[in-house]
RNA sequence: GGCGACAUAGCCAAGUGGCUAAGGCAGAGGACUGCAAAUCCUCCAUUCCCCGGUUCAAAUCCGGGUGUCGCCUCCA
């Protein structure tokens, strides 16, 4: 398996620290609001990485933090007149709701800054003790000049950065690029006791302290958005390696940005989308499918038309699965098999193609292409079946179904019933009583009687009327099939 | 100013030296159908932003140009 490593700028063969085990740390959101679309890409992508590693048989430990204490949270809490911790807590639970809708599996650990203050203080203290950091008026700064490798992730030298530095020069810092490990508290801000007085952690230190706590030095994969390469991850490397004296991370992975109308999403441009708002209009599975349909390192432009086009593609997959389920529901008859002998071999080659795609730096776009190939094979096979299903046909279709389920276990583009392992196609209106389903079946019966009498006007009127209500009818040689739209 | 990414059909998007440039959406024709829908089949880039170069061979490598985007400041 090949993984593109940001720090070496090339694909490398993936070799975990310990055979068979993988530790992943992904930088999670700062919980001062509902998550936005830009948060969703790393969530979905790294969830897919995790799922694929599990598919490959690795024992994966997946850690994603919540930044539940920082300037933005304090500011927002002040505006709303609530306690910052309460605000963060609220948006953490809202995060889970969105993540669940995107079929993002729960992390093994979701460490929070506020629950790791002792670890953070210990790490800062270590850096002060070993001369990597210095204390000024209750603030603690990391001294970048003391870390020889500073800039190795982002590929820039300190000299380059000085030239273009736009940061305010704080005269107390020994170098403009020195960054805060610990910030002294201003009046009224949340703070904790420390050897340097009341204060709170700087932004970068939390991820170092928490990833090292749960995964140890030299852990396998550290992920996040491109924008985190500098300064966040650069600083993480500096402070972590200065503290432990060991390599911090084996593979750095960064996802590309989401743009809207070809521009970076930002509040000032008015093209800022919250996941919550998108999920009100589109299913989470579609958003996930859309996010995975482009390679993770490429930029991805979002708009309604693109999402709608993706939705038609996803619908095609769903239709294939419905046809497959329907075919498997047929009673078995002896006789000649309708499915060709090569079918099973084709399935095997699709499985190989899927794995080859994912092995090549998690090429989800290519893997989705394989899923479409599988669906076409299934549709063709089902069509050849006619009305019959021999035991051999059944075995062949079951193999196709199992293959799809295993692909979906990686991609997560359909919800799965936790008890049965079946894909949930969700095409039947649910009202809890079965009334809707019963009424629809009754109407269809009436329409069938009209069709027998060649009363096409009535039949078409019923079909059109149901369509307006979101029920799609399809007449087939084997009878009428219906589904909920979308 | 410094650093970097990208440019493939109407749209989205794989592909980084060599068979017919994946796949999806849209579109055209055909099979099926009372008509639709769904599905299947066929077609839809002699060509990969432009100009040079390397090579037996380049969308893929090199140089130059043009364009778009991003990071350098909180940001996924």
Coordinates of C-alpha atoms (C1' of nucleotides) in Angstrom, one line a residue:
Chain A
X1 CA 0.0 0.0 0.0
X2 CA 1.3 3.4 -1.0
X3 CA 0.6 6.6 1.0
X4 CA 1.5 10.1 0.0
X5 CA 3.5 11.6 2.8
X6 CA 3.5 15.4 3.0
X7 CA 6.9 15.5 4.6
X8 CA 8.7 13.6 1.9
X9 CA 6.4 14.9 -0.9
X10 CA 6.0 11.5 -2.5
X11 CA 4.1 8.3 -2.2
X12 CA 5.8 5.8 0.1
X13 CA 5.1 2.2 0.9
X14 CA 3.0 2.1 4.1
X15 CA 4.8 0.4 6.9
X16 CA 3.3 0.8 10.3
X17 CA 5.3 1.2 13.4
X18 CA 4.1 -2.2 14.6
X19 CA 3.1 -4.9 12.1
X20 CA -0.7 -5.2 12.0
X21 CA -1.4 -2.1 14.0
X22 CA -2.1 1.4 13.0
X23 CA -2.5 4.5 15.1
X24 CA -4.2 7.6 13.5
X25 CA -4.6 11.0 14.9
X26 CA -6.8 13.5 13.0
X27 CA -7.1 17.2 14.0
X28 CA -10.7 17.7 14.9
X29 CA -12.8 20.8 15.0
X30 CA -12.8 23.7 17.4
X31 CA -16.3 23.4 18.8
X32 CA -17.6 27.0 18.8
X33 CA -20.2 26.4 16.1
X34 CA -21.8 23.7 14.0
X35 CA -19.3 22.1 11.7
X36 CA -19.0 23.4 8.2
X37 CA -18.4 21.7 4.9
X38 CA -14.7 22.1 5.2
X39 CA -14.7 20.2 8.4
X40 CA -16.6 17.4 6.7
X41 CA -14.0 16.5 4.1
X42 CA -11.2 15.4 6.6
X43 CA -13.9 13.7 8.8
X44 CA -15.2 11.6 5.9
X45 CA -11.9 11.0 4.2
X46 CA -9.9 9.9 7.3
X47 CA -12.9 7.8 8.3
X48 CA -12.5 6.1 5.0
X49 CA -8.8 5.6 5.5
X50 CA -9.6 4.1 8.8
X51 CA -12.3 1.8 7.4
X52 CA -10.0 0.7 4.6
X53 CA -7.1 -0.1 7.0
X54 CA -9.6 -2.2 9.0
X55 CA -10.7 -3.9 5.8
X56 CA -7.1 -4.8 5.2
X57 CA -7.0 -6.4 8.6
X58 CA -5.2 -3.8 10.6
X59 CA -6.0 -3.2 14.2
X60 CA -6.6 0.6 14.0
X61 CA -6.6 3.0 16.9
X62 CA -8.3 6.2 15.7
X63 CA -8.0 9.4 17.7
X64 CA -9.7 12.7 16.9
X65 CA -9.5 15.6 19.3
X66 CA -11.9 18.3 20.1
X67 CA -10.5 21.8 20.7
X68 CA -12.9 22.8 23.4
X69 CA -10.9 25.8 24.7
X70 CA -9.5 28.6 22.6
X71 CA -10.0 32.2 21.6
X72 CA -12.9 31.6 19.3
X73 CA -14.8 29.7 21.9
X74 CA -14.2 32.3 24.5
X75 CA -15.2 35.1 22.1
X76 CA -18.4 33.3 21.0
X77 CA -19.3 32.4 24.6
X78 CA -18.9 36.0 25.6
X79 CA -21.2 37.1 22.8
X80 CA -23.9 34.6 23.8
X81 CA -23.4 35.2 27.5
X82 CA -22.8 31.5 28.2
X83 CA -20.0 29.6 29.8
X84 CA -17.3 28.6 27.3
X85 CA -17.3 25.0 28.4
X86 CA -21.0 24.8 28.0
X87 CA -20.8 26.2 24.6
X88 CA -18.1 23.8 23.6
X89 CA -20.1 20.9 25.1
X90 CA -23.1 21.8 23.1
X91 CA -21.3 21.9 19.8
X92 CA -19.5 18.6 20.6
X93 CA -22.8 16.9 20.8
X94 CA -24.0 18.6 17.6
X95 CA -20.8 17.4 16.0
X96 CA -21.7 13.8 16.7
X97 CA -25.1 14.3 15.1
X98 CA -23.6 15.5 11.9
X99 CA -20.8 12.9 11.9
X100 CA -23.4 10.2 12.4
X101 CA -25.4 11.4 9.4
X102 CA -22.2 11.3 7.3
X103 CA -21.7 7.7 8.4
X104 CA -18.5 8.7 10.2
X105 CA -17.6 6.0 12.7
X106 CA -17.0 7.1 16.3
X107 CA -13.4 7.5 17.0
X108 CA -11.7 5.2 19.6
X109 CA -10.8 8.3 21.6
X110 CA -12.1 11.9 21.3
X111 CA -9.7 13.7 23.7
X112 CA -10.6 17.2 24.8
X113 CA -8.1 20.0 25.7
X114 CA -9.8 20.7 28.9
X115 CA -9.4 17.2 30.1
X116 CA -5.7 17.1 29.3
X117 CA -4.4 20.1 31.1
X118 CA -2.0 18.1 33.3
X119 CA -0.5 16.4 30.3
X120 CA -0.1 19.7 28.5
X121 CA 1.5 21.4 31.5
X122 CA 3.9 18.5 31.9
X123 CA 4.9 18.7 28.3
X124 CA 5.4 22.5 28.3
X125 CA 7.4 22.1 31.5
X126 CA 9.6 19.6 29.9
X127 CA 10.3 22.0 27.0
X128 CA 11.1 24.8 29.4
X129 CA 13.4 22.5 31.4
X130 CA 15.3 21.3 28.4
X131 CA 15.8 24.7 27.0
X132 CA 13.5 24.5 24.0
X133 CA 11.1 27.1 25.5
X134 CA 11.2 30.2 27.6
X135 CA 8.9 32.0 29.9
X136 CA 8.0 35.7 29.6
X137 CA 5.5 37.3 32.0
X138 CA 3.5 34.1 32.5
X139 CA 3.5 33.2 28.8
X140 CA 5.6 30.3 27.5
X141 CA 7.1 30.4 24.0
X142 CA 8.7 27.7 21.9
X143 CA 12.0 28.9 20.6
X144 CA 12.1 27.8 16.9
X145 CA 15.8 28.5 16.5
X146 CA 16.5 25.7 19.0
X147 CA 14.8 23.1 16.8
X148 CA 17.0 22.3 13.8
X149 CA 14.3 20.7 11.8
X150 CA 11.9 23.7 11.9
X151 CA 10.3 24.0 8.5
X152 CA 10.8 20.4 7.4
X153 CA 7.1 19.6 6.9
X154 CA 6.1 22.8 5.1
X155 CA 9.3 23.0 3.1
X156 CA 10.3 26.5 4.1
X157 CA 13.3 27.8 6.0
X158 CA 13.1 30.3 8.8
X159 CA 14.7 32.8 6.5
X160 CA 11.9 32.4 3.9
X161 CA 9.3 33.0 6.6
X162 CA 11.0 36.1 8.0
X163 CA 10.9 37.6 4.6
X164 CA 7.2 37.2 4.2
X165 CA 6.2 37.5 7.9
X166 CA 3.0 39.4 8.4
X167 CA 2.7 38.6 12.0
X168 CA 2.8 41.3 14.5
X169 CA 6.2 41.5 16.1
X170 CA 6.0 40.8 19.7
X171 CA 9.2 42.3 21.2
X172 CA 9.2 39.8 24.0
X173 CA 9.7 37.0 21.6
X174 CA 13.2 36.0 20.7
X175 CA 12.2 35.2 17.2
X176 CA 9.1 36.4 15.4
X177 CA 8.2 32.8 14.6
X178 CA 8.3 31.6 18.2
X179 CA 4.9 30.4 19.2
X180 CA 2.9 30.2 22.4
X181 CA 2.8 27.0 24.3
X182 CA 1.0 28.5 27.3
X183 CA -0.9 31.8 27.4
X184 CA -1.3 33.8 30.6
X185 CA -5.0 34.4 31.5
X186 CA -6.7 37.7 30.9
X187 CA -9.2 38.7 33.5
X188 CA -12.4 36.7 33.2
X189 CA -11.0 34.0 30.9
X190 CA -11.0 30.4 31.8
X191 CA -7.7 29.4 33.2
X192 CA -5.7 26.7 35.1
X193 CA -2.9 26.8 37.6
X194 CA 0.5 26.2 36.2
X195 CA 4.1 26.7 37.2
X196 CA 4.0 30.0 35.2
X197 CA 0.8 31.3 36.8
X198 CA -2.8 31.2 35.8
X199 CA -3.3 30.5 32.1
X200 CA -4.4 28.2 29.3
X201 CA -2.7 26.1 26.6
X202 CA -1.6 27.5 23.3
X203 CA -3.3 26.0 20.3
X204 CA -0.6 23.7 18.9
X205 CA 0.4 22.0 22.1
X206 CA -2.8 20.1 22.7
X207 CA -2.5 17.9 19.7
X208 CA 1.1 17.0 20.6
X209 CA 0.2 16.2 24.2
X210 CA -2.9 14.2 23.3
X211 CA -1.6 12.3 20.3
X212 CA 1.6 11.3 22.3
X213 CA -0.5 10.2 25.2
X214 CA -2.8 7.9 23.2
X215 CA -0.5 6.8 20.4
X216 CA 3.0 7.3 21.6
X217 CA 6.0 8.6 19.6
X218 CA 6.5 7.8 16.0
X219 CA 2.8 6.9 15.5
X220 CA 1.6 6.0 12.1
X221 CA -0.7 8.6 10.5
X222 CA -1.4 12.2 11.4
X223 CA -4.0 13.8 9.3
X224 CA -5.8 17.1 8.7
X225 CA -6.5 19.8 6.1
X226 CA -3.8 21.3 3.9
X227 CA -4.0 24.6 5.8
X228 CA -2.8 22.9 9.0
X229 CA 0.6 22.1 7.5
X230 CA 1.8 25.5 8.5
X231 CA 1.9 26.5 11.2
X232 CA 0.0 23.9 13.2
X233 CA 1.6 20.7 12.2
X234 CA 5.0 22.3 11.7
X235 CA 4.8 23.4 15.3
X236 CA 3.5 20.1 16.5
X237 CA 6.6 18.4 15.1
X238 CA 8.9 20.9 16.7
X239 CA 7.5 20.8 20.1
X240 CA 6.9 17.0 20.1
X241 CA 10.3 16.1 18.8
X242 CA 12.0 18.6 21.1
X243 CA 10.2 17.1 24.1
X244 CA 10.6 13.4 23.3
X245 CA 13.8 13.4 21.3
X246 CA 12.1 10.9 19.0
X247 CA 10.5 11.1 15.6
X248 CA 6.9 12.3 16.0
X249 CA 4.9 10.9 13.1
X250 CA 5.6 8.4 10.3
X251 CA 3.1 9.6 7.7
X252 CA 1.6 13.0 7.3
X253 CA -1.6 13.2 5.3
X254 CA -3.4 16.3 4.3
X255 CA -6.6 16.7 2.4
X256 CA -7.2 19.5 -0.1
X257 CA -9.6 22.3 0.4
X258 CA -13.2 22.6 -0.5
X259 CA -14.1 25.6 -2.5
X260 CA -17.5 27.1 -3.3
X261 CA -17.9 28.7 -6.7
X262 CA -14.2 28.1 -7.2
X263 CA -13.3 30.2 -4.2
X264 CA -12.3 29.3 -0.7
X265 CA -15.2 29.0 1.6
X266 CA -15.3 32.0 3.9
X267 CA -17.8 33.9 5.9
X268 CA -16.9 37.2 4.3
X269 CA -17.6 35.9 0.8
X270 CA -20.9 34.6 1.9
X271 CA -20.2 31.1 0.6
X272 CA -20.0 29.4 4.0
X273 CA -21.9 26.2 4.3
X274 CA -22.7 24.4 7.5
X275 CA -23.0 20.7 7.3
X276 CA -26.3 20.9 9.2
X277 CA -27.8 23.1 6.5
X278 CA -26.7 20.9 3.7
X279 CA -28.0 17.8 5.4
X280 CA -31.4 19.5 5.6
X281 CA -31.5 19.3 1.8
X282 CA -29.4 16.3 0.9
X283 CA -28.9 12.9 2.6
X284 CA -25.6 12.4 4.4
X285 CA -24.8 9.4 2.2
X286 CA -24.9 11.7 -0.8
X287 CA -22.6 14.3 0.8
X288 CA -20.2 11.5 1.7
X289 CA -20.4 10.0 -1.8
X290 CA -19.7 13.5 -3.3
X291 CA -16.7 14.1 -1.0
X292 CA -15.2 10.7 -1.9
X293 CA -15.7 11.1 -5.7
X294 CA -12.7 13.3 -5.9
X295 CA -9.2 12.3 -4.8
X296 CA -8.5 13.7 -1.3
X297 CA -5.5 15.8 -2.2
X298 CA -7.3 17.6 -5.0
X299 CA -9.4 20.7 -4.4
X300 CA -13.1 20.0 -4.5
X301 CA -15.6 22.6 -5.6
X302 CA -19.1 22.4 -4.1
X303 CA -22.3 23.6 -5.5
X304 CA -25.9 22.3 -5.8
X305 CA -25.6 21.2 -9.4
X306 CA -22.5 19.1 -8.8
X307 CA -24.2 17.6 -5.8
X308 CA -27.3 16.9 -7.8
X309 CA -25.3 15.2 -10.6
X310 CA -23.6 13.1 -8.0
X311 CA -27.0 12.2 -6.6
X312 CA -28.1 10.8 -9.9
X313 CA -25.0 8.6 -9.9
X314 CA -25.7 7.4 -6.4
X315 CA -29.3 6.7 -7.4
X316 CA -28.0 4.5 -10.1
X317 CA -26.1 2.5 -7.6
X318 CA -29.1 2.3 -5.4
X319 CA -31.3 1.1 -8.2
X320 CA -28.8 -1.7 -9.0
X321 CA -28.9 -2.8 -5.3
X322 CA -32.7 -2.8 -5.4
X323 CA -32.8 -4.9 -8.5
X324 CA -30.3 -7.3 -6.8
X325 CA -32.4 -7.6 -3.7
X326 CA -35.5 -8.2 -5.8
X327 CA -33.8 -10.9 -7.8
X328 CA -32.6 -12.6 -4.7
X329 CA -36.2 -12.6 -3.4
X330 CA -37.4 -14.8 -6.2
X331 CA -38.3 -18.3 -5.5
X332 CA -35.7 -20.7 -6.7
X333 CA -36.3 -22.9 -9.8
X334 CA -34.2 -25.6 -11.2
X335 CA -33.0 -25.1 -14.7
X336 CA -30.4 -23.4 -16.7
X337 CA -28.6 -20.6 -15.1
X338 CA -29.2 -17.2 -16.5
X339 CA -25.9 -15.8 -15.2
X340 CA -22.8 -16.4 -17.2
X341 CA -20.0 -18.6 -16.0
X342 CA -17.6 -15.7 -16.1
X343 CA -19.6 -13.7 -13.6
X344 CA -17.8 -15.0 -10.6
X345 CA -14.4 -14.3 -12.1
X346 CA -15.5 -10.8 -13.0
X347 CA -16.4 -10.2 -9.4
X348 CA -13.0 -11.4 -8.3
X349 CA -11.3 -9.0 -10.7
X350 CA -13.5 -6.1 -9.5
X351 CA -12.4 -6.9 -6.0
X352 CA -8.8 -6.7 -7.0
X353 CA -9.4 -3.4 -8.9
X354 CA -11.0 -1.9 -5.8
X355 CA -8.2 -2.9 -3.6
X356 CA -5.6 -1.7 -6.1
X357 CA -7.3 1.7 -6.2
X358 CA -7.5 2.1 -2.5
X359 CA -3.9 0.8 -2.1
X360 CA -2.7 3.6 -4.3
X361 CA -2.9 6.4 -1.8
X362 CA -6.6 5.9 -1.1
X363 CA -7.9 6.6 -4.6
X364 CA -11.5 6.7 -3.6
X365 CA -12.5 8.3 -7.0
X366 CA -11.1 5.3 -8.8
X367 CA -12.7 2.9 -6.3
X368 CA -16.1 4.5 -6.9
X369 CA -15.5 3.8 -10.6
X370 CA -15.1 0.1 -9.7
X371 CA -18.4 0.3 -7.8
X372 CA -20.1 1.5 -10.9
X373 CA -18.6 -1.4 -12.8
X374 CA -19.9 -3.8 -10.3
X375 CA -23.4 -2.3 -10.5
X376 CA -23.4 -2.7 -14.3
X377 CA -22.4 -6.3 -14.0
X378 CA -25.1 -6.9 -11.5
X379 CA -27.7 -5.2 -13.6
X380 CA -26.7 -7.3 -16.6
X381 CA -26.8 -10.5 -14.6
X382 CA -30.2 -9.7 -13.2
X383 CA -31.6 -8.8 -16.6
X384 CA -30.4 -12.2 -18.0
X385 CA -32.2 -13.9 -15.2
X386 CA -35.7 -13.4 -16.7
X387 CA -38.2 -14.9 -14.3
X388 CA -36.0 -17.7 -13.1
X389 CA -33.5 -18.1 -10.3
X390 CA -31.5 -21.3 -10.2
X391 CA -29.4 -22.2 -7.2
X392 CA -26.3 -21.3 -9.2
X393 CA -27.8 -17.9 -10.0
X394 CA -28.6 -17.3 -6.4
X395 CA -25.0 -18.2 -5.3
X396 CA -23.6 -15.8 -7.9
X397 CA -25.9 -12.9 -6.9
X398 CA -25.1 -13.5 -3.2
X399 CA -21.4 -13.3 -4.0
X400 CA -22.0 -9.9 -5.8
X401 CA -24.0 -8.7 -2.8
X402 CA -21.3 -9.7 -0.4
X403 CA -18.8 -7.9 -2.5
X404 CA -20.8 -4.7 -2.5
X405 CA -21.3 -4.9 1.2
X406 CA -17.6 -5.2 1.7
X407 CA -17.0 -2.2 -0.6
X408 CA -19.6 -0.2 1.3
X409 CA -17.9 -1.2 4.6
X410 CA -15.0 0.9 3.3
X411 CA -16.8 3.7 1.5
X412 CA -19.8 4.1 3.9
X413 CA -22.1 5.4 1.1
X414 CA -25.1 3.5 2.4
X415 CA -26.3 3.0 5.9
X416 CA -26.1 -0.6 7.1
X417 CA -28.4 -2.3 9.5
X418 CA -26.2 -3.1 12.5
X419 CA -28.0 -6.3 13.3
X420 CA -28.3 -7.9 9.9
X421 CA -25.5 -6.3 8.0
X422 CA -27.9 -5.5 5.2
X423 CA -27.7 -2.3 3.2
X424 CA -30.6 0.0 4.0
X425 CA -32.1 1.3 0.8
X426 CA -34.8 3.4 2.4
X427 CA -37.2 3.4 -0.5
X428 CA -40.4 2.8 1.5
X429 CA -42.3 5.7 3.1
X430 CA -42.3 5.1 6.9
X431 CA -45.2 6.2 9.0
X432 CA -44.9 3.5 11.6
X433 CA -48.2 1.8 10.8
X434 CA -47.7 0.5 7.3
X435 CA -50.7 2.6 6.2
X436 CA -48.8 4.4 3.4
X437 CA -47.5 1.2 2.0
X438 CA -50.9 -0.4 2.1
X439 CA -52.5 2.5 0.4
X440 CA -49.9 2.5 -2.3
X441 CA -50.3 -1.2 -3.0
X442 CA -54.1 -0.7 -3.2
X443 CA -53.7 2.1 -5.7
X444 CA -51.4 0.0 -7.8
X445 CA -53.9 -2.8 -7.9
X446 CA -56.6 -0.5 -9.1
X447 CA -54.2 0.8 -11.7
X448 CA -53.3 -2.7 -12.8
X449 CA -57.0 -3.4 -13.4
X450 CA -57.3 -0.2 -15.5
X451 CA -54.2 -1.4 -17.5
X452 CA -55.9 -4.8 -18.1
X453 CA -58.8 -2.9 -19.7
X454 CA -56.3 -0.8 -21.7
X455 CA -57.6 2.2 -19.9
X456 CA -54.3 4.0 -20.4
X457 CA -55.7 7.4 -19.4
X458 CA -56.5 6.3 -15.9
X459 CA -53.4 4.3 -15.6
X460 CA -51.2 7.2 -16.6
X461 CA -53.2 9.6 -14.4
X462 CA -52.5 7.4 -11.4
X463 CA -48.8 7.0 -12.2
X464 CA -48.4 10.8 -12.7
X465 CA -50.3 11.5 -9.6
X466 CA -48.2 9.2 -7.5
X467 CA -45.1 10.8 -9.0
X468 CA -46.2 14.2 -7.8
X469 CA -46.5 12.6 -4.3
X470 CA -42.9 11.3 -4.6
X471 CA -43.8 7.7 -5.5
X472 CA -42.2 6.4 -8.7
X473 CA -43.9 3.4 -10.5
X474 CA -42.0 1.2 -12.9
X475 CA -43.9 -1.3 -15.0
X476 CA -41.9 -4.5 -15.7
X477 CA -42.7 -7.8 -17.3
X478 CA -42.6 -9.3 -13.8
X479 CA -45.0 -6.7 -12.4
X480 CA -45.1 -3.2 -11.0
X481 CA -42.2 -2.0 -8.9
X482 CA -42.4 1.2 -6.9
X483 CA -40.1 3.3 -4.8
X484 CA -39.9 6.6 -2.9
X485 CA -38.2 9.3 -4.9
X486 CA -34.7 10.3 -4.1
Chain B
rG1 C1' 7.5 39.6 -1.6
rG2 C1' 8.4 34.1 -0.1
rC3 C1' 6.5 29.0 -0.8
rG4 C1' 3.3 25.6 -3.2
rA5 C1' -0.7 23.2 -6.0
rC6 C1' -3.5 22.6 -10.2
rA7 C1' -4.9 23.1 -15.8
rU8 C1' -7.9 16.0 -19.2
rA9 C1' -14.8 15.9 -23.4
rG10 C1' -20.8 20.3 -22.3
rC11 C1' -20.1 19.4 -16.7
rC12 C1' -17.6 16.3 -12.7
rA13 C1' -13.3 13.2 -12.6
rA14 C1' -9.3 8.9 -12.8
rG15 C1' -4.9 8.3 -15.2
rU16 C1' 2.4 10.5 -14.0
rG17 C1' 6.6 7.3 -20.1
rG18 C1' 4.3 2.5 -24.1
rC19 C1' -2.0 -1.8 -25.4
rU20 C1' -8.5 1.1 -27.4
rA21 C1' -7.1 8.4 -22.4
rA22 C1' -11.3 4.7 -16.3
rG23 C1' -15.9 6.0 -14.3
rG24 C1' -20.2 9.3 -13.4
rC25 C1' -23.7 13.3 -15.0
rA26 C1' -25.8 15.4 -19.4
rG27 C1' -26.7 14.2 -24.7
rA28 C1' -27.8 10.9 -29.4
rG29 C1' -29.4 6.2 -31.5
rG30 C1' -31.1 1.1 -30.5
rA31 C1' -33.4 -3.2 -27.5
rC32 C1' -37.4 -3.6 -23.9
rU33 C1' -42.5 -1.1 -22.9
rG34 C1' -49.5 0.5 -24.3
rC35 C1' -46.6 4.9 -23.2
rA36 C1' -43.2 6.0 -19.6
rA37 C1' -39.5 4.7 -16.0
rA38 C1' -35.6 1.5 -14.9
rU39 C1' -32.0 -1.6 -17.2
rC40 C1' -28.8 -3.3 -21.2
rC41 C1' -26.2 -2.3 -26.0
rU42 C1' -23.9 1.4 -29.2
rC43 C1' -22.1 6.4 -30.0
rC44 C1' -20.0 11.0 -27.6
rA45 C1' -11.6 13.8 -26.2
rU46 C1' -6.9 11.1 -33.2
rU47 C1' -6.3 14.0 -27.9
rC48 C1' -5.0 15.8 -22.5
rC49 C1' -3.9 25.0 -21.5
rC50 C1' 0.1 27.0 -25.1
rC51 C1' 5.3 26.9 -27.2
rG52 C1' 9.8 24.5 -27.3
rG53 C1' 13.0 20.2 -25.7
rU54 C1' 14.4 15.0 -24.1
rU55 C1' 13.0 10.0 -25.9
rC56 C1' 12.1 4.7 -30.5
rA57 C1' 7.8 6.4 -27.5
rA58 C1' 4.9 11.9 -23.3
rA59 C1' -1.5 13.8 -21.0
rU60 C1' 2.5 11.8 -18.2
rC61 C1' 9.7 14.0 -17.9
rC62 C1' 12.5 19.0 -18.6
rG63 C1' 12.5 24.5 -19.9
rG64 C1' 9.6 28.7 -20.9
rG65 C1' 4.7 31.1 -21.2
rU66 C1' -0.5 31.7 -19.9
rG67 C1' -4.5 30.9 -16.5
rU68 C1' -6.8 29.4 -11.8
rC69 C1' -6.3 28.4 -6.8
rG70 C1' -4.0 28.0 -2.0
rC71 C1' -0.4 28.7 2.2
rC72 C1' 2.7 32.4 4.6
rU73 C1' -2.7 35.5 9.9
rC74 C1' -7.7 32.1 13.1
rC75 C1' -9.1 28.4 9.6
rA76 C1' -10.3 21.6 7.7

